[in-house]
Coordinates of C-alpha atoms and ligand atoms in Angstrom, one line a residue:
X1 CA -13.4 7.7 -15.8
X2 CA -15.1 4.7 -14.4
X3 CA -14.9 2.3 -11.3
X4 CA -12.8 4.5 -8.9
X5 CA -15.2 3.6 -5.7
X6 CA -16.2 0.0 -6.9
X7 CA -15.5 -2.6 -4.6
X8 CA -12.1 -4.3 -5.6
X9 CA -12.1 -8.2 -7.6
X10 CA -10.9 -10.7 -5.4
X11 CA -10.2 -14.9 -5.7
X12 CA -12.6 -16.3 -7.9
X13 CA -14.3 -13.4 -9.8
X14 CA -13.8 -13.7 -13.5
X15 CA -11.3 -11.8 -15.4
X16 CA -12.5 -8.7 -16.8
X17 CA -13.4 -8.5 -20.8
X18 CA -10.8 -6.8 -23.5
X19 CA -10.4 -2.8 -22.8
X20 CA -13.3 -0.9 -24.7
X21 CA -11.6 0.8 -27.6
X22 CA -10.6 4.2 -26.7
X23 CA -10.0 4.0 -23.2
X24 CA -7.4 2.4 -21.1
X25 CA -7.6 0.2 -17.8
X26 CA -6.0 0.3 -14.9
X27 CA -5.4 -2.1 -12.4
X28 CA -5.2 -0.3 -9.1
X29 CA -6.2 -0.1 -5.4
X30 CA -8.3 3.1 -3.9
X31 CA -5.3 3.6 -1.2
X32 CA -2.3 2.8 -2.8
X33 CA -0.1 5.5 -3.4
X34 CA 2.1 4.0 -6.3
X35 CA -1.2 3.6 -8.4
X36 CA -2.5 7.4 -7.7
X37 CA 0.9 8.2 -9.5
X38 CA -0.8 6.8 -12.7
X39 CA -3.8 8.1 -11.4
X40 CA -2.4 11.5 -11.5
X41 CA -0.7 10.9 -14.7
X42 CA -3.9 9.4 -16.1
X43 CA -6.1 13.0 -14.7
X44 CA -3.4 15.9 -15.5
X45 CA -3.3 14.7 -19.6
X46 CA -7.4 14.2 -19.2
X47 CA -6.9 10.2 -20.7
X48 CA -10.3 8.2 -20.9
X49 CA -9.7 5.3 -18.4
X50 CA -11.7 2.7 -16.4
X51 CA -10.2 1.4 -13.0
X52 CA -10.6 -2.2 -11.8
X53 CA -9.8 -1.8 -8.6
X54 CA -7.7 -5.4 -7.2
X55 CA -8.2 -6.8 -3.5
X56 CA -4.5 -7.1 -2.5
X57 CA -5.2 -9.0 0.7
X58 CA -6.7 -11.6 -1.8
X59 CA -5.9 -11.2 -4.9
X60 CA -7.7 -13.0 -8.0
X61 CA -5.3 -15.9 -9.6
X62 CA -5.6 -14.0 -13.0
X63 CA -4.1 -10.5 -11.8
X64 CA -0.5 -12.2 -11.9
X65 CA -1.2 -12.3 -15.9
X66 CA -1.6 -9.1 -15.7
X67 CA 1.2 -8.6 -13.6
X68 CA 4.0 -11.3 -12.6
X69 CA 4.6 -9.4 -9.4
X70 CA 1.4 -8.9 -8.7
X71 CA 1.3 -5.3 -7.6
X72 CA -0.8 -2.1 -8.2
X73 CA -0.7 -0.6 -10.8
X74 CA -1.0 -2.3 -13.9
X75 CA -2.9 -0.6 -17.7
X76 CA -4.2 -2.3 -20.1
X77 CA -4.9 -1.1 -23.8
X78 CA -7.6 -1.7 -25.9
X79 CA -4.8 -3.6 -28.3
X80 CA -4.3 -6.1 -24.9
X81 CA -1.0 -4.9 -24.0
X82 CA -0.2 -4.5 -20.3
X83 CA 2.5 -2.1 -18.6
X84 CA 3.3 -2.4 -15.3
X85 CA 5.5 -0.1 -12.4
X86 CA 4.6 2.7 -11.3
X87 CA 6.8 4.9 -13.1
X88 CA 7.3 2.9 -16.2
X89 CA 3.2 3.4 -16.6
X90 CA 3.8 7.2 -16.1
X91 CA 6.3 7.6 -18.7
X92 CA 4.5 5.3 -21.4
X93 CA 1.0 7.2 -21.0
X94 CA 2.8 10.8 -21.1
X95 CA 4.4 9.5 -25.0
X96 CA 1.9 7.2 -26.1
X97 CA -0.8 10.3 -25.4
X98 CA -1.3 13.2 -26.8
X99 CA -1.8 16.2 -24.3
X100 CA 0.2 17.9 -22.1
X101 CA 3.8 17.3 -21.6
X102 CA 5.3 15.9 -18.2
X103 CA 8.4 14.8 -18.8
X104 CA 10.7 17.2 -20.3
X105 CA 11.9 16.5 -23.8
X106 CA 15.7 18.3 -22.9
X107 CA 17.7 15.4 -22.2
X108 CA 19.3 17.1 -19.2
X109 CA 16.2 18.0 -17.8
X110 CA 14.9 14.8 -18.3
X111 CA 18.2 13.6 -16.6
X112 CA 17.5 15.8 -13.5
X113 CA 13.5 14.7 -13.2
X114 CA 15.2 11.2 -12.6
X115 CA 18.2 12.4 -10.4
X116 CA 15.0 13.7 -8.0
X117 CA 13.5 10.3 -8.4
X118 CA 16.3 8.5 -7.0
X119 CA 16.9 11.1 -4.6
X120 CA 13.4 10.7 -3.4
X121 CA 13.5 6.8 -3.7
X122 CA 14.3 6.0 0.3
X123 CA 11.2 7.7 1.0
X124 CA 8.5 5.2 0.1
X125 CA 10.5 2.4 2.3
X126 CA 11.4 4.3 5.3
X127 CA 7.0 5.3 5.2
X128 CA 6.1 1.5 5.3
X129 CA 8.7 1.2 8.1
X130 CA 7.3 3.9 9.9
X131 CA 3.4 2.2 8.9
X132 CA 4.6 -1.1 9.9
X133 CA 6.7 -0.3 13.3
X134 CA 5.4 -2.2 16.3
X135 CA 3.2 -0.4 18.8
X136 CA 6.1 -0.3 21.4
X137 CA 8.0 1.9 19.1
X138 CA 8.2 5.9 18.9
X139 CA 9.6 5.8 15.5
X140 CA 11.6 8.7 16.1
X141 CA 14.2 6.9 14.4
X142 CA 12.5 6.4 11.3
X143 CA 11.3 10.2 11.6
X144 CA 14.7 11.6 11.7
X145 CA 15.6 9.4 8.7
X146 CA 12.8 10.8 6.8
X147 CA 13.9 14.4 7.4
X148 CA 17.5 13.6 6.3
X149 CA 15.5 12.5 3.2
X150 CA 13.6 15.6 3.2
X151 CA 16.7 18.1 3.7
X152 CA 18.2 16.4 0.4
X153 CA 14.5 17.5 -2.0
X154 CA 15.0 21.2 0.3
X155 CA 17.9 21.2 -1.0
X156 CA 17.4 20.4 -4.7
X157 CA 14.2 23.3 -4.3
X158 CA 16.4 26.0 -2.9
X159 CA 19.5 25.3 -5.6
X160 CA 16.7 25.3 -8.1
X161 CA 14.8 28.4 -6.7
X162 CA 11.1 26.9 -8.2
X163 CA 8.2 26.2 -6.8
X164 CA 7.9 23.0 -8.2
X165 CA 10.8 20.4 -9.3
X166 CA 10.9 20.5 -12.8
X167 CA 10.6 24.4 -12.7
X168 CA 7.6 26.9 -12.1
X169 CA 5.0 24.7 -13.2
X170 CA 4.3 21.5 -12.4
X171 CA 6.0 18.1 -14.0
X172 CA 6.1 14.4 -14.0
X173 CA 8.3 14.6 -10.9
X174 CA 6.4 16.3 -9.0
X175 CA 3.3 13.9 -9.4
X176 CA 5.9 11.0 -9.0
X177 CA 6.3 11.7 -5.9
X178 CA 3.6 13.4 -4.3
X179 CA 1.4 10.5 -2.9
X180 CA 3.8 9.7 0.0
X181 CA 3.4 13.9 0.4
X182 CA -0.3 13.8 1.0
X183 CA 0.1 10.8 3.2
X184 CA 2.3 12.6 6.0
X185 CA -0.5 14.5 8.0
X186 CA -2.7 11.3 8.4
X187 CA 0.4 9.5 9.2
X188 CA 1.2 12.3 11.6
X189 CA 4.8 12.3 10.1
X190 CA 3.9 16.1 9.3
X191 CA 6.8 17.4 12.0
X192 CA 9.1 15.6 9.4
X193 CA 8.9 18.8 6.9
X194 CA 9.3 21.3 9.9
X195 CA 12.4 22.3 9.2
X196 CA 12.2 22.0 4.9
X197 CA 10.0 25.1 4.4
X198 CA 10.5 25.4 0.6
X199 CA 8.8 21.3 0.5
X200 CA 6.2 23.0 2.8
X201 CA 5.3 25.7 0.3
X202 CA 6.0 23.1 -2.6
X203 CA 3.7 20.9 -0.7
X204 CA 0.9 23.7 -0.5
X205 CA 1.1 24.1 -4.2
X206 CA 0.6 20.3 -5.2
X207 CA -2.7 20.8 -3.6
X208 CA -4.0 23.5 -5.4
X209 CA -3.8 21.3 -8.7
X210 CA -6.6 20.2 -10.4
X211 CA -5.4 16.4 -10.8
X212 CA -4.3 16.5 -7.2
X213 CA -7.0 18.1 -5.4
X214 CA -9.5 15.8 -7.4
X215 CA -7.6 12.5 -6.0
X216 CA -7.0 13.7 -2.4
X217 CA -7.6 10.3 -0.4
X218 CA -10.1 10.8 3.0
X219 CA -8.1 10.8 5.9
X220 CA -11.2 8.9 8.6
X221 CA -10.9 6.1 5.1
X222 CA -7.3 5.9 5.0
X223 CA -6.8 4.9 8.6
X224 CA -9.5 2.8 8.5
X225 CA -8.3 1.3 5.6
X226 CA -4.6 0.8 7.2
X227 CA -5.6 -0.7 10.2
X228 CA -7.6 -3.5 8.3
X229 CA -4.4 -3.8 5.9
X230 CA -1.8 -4.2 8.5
X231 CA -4.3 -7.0 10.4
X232 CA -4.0 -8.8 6.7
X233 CA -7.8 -8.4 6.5
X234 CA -9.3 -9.1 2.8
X235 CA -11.9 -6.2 4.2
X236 CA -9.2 -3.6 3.8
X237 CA -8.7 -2.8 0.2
X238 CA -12.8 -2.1 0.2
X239 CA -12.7 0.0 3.4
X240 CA -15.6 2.7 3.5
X241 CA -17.3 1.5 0.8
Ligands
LIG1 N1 7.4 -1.0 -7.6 C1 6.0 -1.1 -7.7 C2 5.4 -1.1 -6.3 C3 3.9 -1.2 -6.3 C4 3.3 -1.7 -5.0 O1 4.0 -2.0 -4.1 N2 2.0 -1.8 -4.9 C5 1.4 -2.3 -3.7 C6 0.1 -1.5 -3.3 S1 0.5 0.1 -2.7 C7 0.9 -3.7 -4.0 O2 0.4 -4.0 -5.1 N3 0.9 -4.6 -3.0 C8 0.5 -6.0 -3.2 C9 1.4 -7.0 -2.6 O3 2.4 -6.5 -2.0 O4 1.2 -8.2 -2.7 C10 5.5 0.1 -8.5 O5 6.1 1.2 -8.5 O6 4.5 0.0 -9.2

C-alpha cells in the first residue's frame, strides 16, 4: 500500500497515470468513513493498492471522470475500469479477488448481510445531522434517534446470539458498517450504545481486528480535520499532515 498520508490532489494538479499492473487505486479521503469501508475491504483480503487521496473541499475537474458524483471512494484497475459506491466497490473487490471470503456465498445469508445493511442505513445520515447541528443545539434529538437505530442492530445480535453479524467471525457486514462505529467516542455520541450492550461487546471485537486496528483514524486529527471541513476550508481534507 502506497499514499495513505499523502497530501490529497486538488484543482489544477494533473490526473494521475494508468494503475501500475498488479495493483489497484483508490480514490479516497484520509477521514472519510465510506472510503475506509474499501479500505477495510482492500486490508482484510491483503489486495496490493495505491491511494490517491482527493481534496473534497476542492476537488480536481478530472475526479468527476472518475466519478460523475464526485464522491469518495472510487478504484481504478490496471485494465482502466472504475467502480464507484462504497458498497458496490466492497462487493466487486471481495469476487474479482482471490482471498478470503466476506460476503457469504448462501443466498440467504447473503440476503441477511443486506437486510443489516438497510437496517443500518439511517445511521450514516442521522451522524452528519448530529456533525452538522448548529452550536445552539443539544442534539439530544438526534441522540435518541441514533439509539432507536442502535436497539434495531441489538436486536438483530441478540436474535442471532454472535459476536459478530454474519456469525462468529467477522464478514463483509461488519466492515460495512463499522466506520460510523469508531467515529462515536470522538463524536461523543458514545452514550448512544449505553443501553445496546451486545453492539458494545460487538464493538470491542471490531477493534481487535487486524484490518481495523491498522486503520483506526487519530481522534486530536479527526476533530481537527472536522472543524476545518464544516468551515468549507480546502485545508481540511490535508489536516495533520
Ligand atoms: N454513497 C456514497 C457516499 C460517499 C460520500 O459521501 N463520500 C464523501 C466523503 S465522506 C464525499 O466524497 N464527499 C464529497 C462531496 O460531498 O462533494 C458511497 O457510499 O460511496
Amino acid at each position: 500500500m502506497s499514499g495513505g498520508s499523502a497530501r490529497s490532489l486538488a484543482k489544477g494538479s494533473a490526473p494521475p497515470g494508468p494503475v501500475p499492473q498488479g495493483l489497484i487505486r483508490v480514490y479516497s479521503m484520509r477521514f472519510c468513513p465510506f472510503a475506509q469501508r474499501t479500505l477495510l475491504v482492500l486490508k482484510a483480503k491483503g489486495i496490493g493498492h495505491e491511494i490517491i487521496n482527493i481534496n473534497l473541499k476542492n476537488k480536481p475537474e478530472w475526479f468527476f471522470t472518475k466519478n460523475p458524483f464526485g464522491l469518495v471512494p472510487v478504484l481504478e484497475n490496471s485494465q482502466g475500469q472504475l467502480i464507484y459506491e462504497s458498497a458496490i466497490t466492497c462487493e466487486y473487490l471481495d469476487e474479482a479477488y482471490p482471498g478470503k471470503k466476506l460476503l457469504p456465498d448462501d443466498p440467504y445469508e447473503k440476503a441477511c448481510q443486506k437486510m443489516v445493511f438497510e437496517l443500518f442505513s439511517k445511521v450514516p445520515p442521522l451522524v452528519t445531522s448530529f456533525i452538522r447541528r448548529q452550536n445552539n443545539e443539544d442534539g439530544s434529538g438526534l441522540k435518541e434517534e441514533l439509539r432507536k437505530e442502535f436497539s434495531k442492530l441489538e436486536e438483530v445480535l441478540t436474535n442471532k446470539k454472535t459476536t459478530f453479524f454474519g456469525g462468529n467471525s467477522l464478514s463483509m457486514i461488519d466492515y460495512l458498517i463499522w466506520p460510523w462505529f469508531e467515529r462515536l467516542e470522538v463524536l461523543e455520541l458514545n452514550e448512544c450504545v449505553d443501553h445496546t450492550p451486545k453492539l458494545k461487546l460487538w464493538m470491542a471485537a471490531m477493534r481487535e481486528d487486524p484490518a481495523v486496528s491498522s486503520l483506526l483514524i487519530e481522534t486530536k486529527a479527526f476533530r481537527g480535520f472536522l472543524d476545518l471541513y464544516l468551515q468549507n476550508s480546502p485545508e481540511a481534507c490535508d489536516y495533520g499532515l
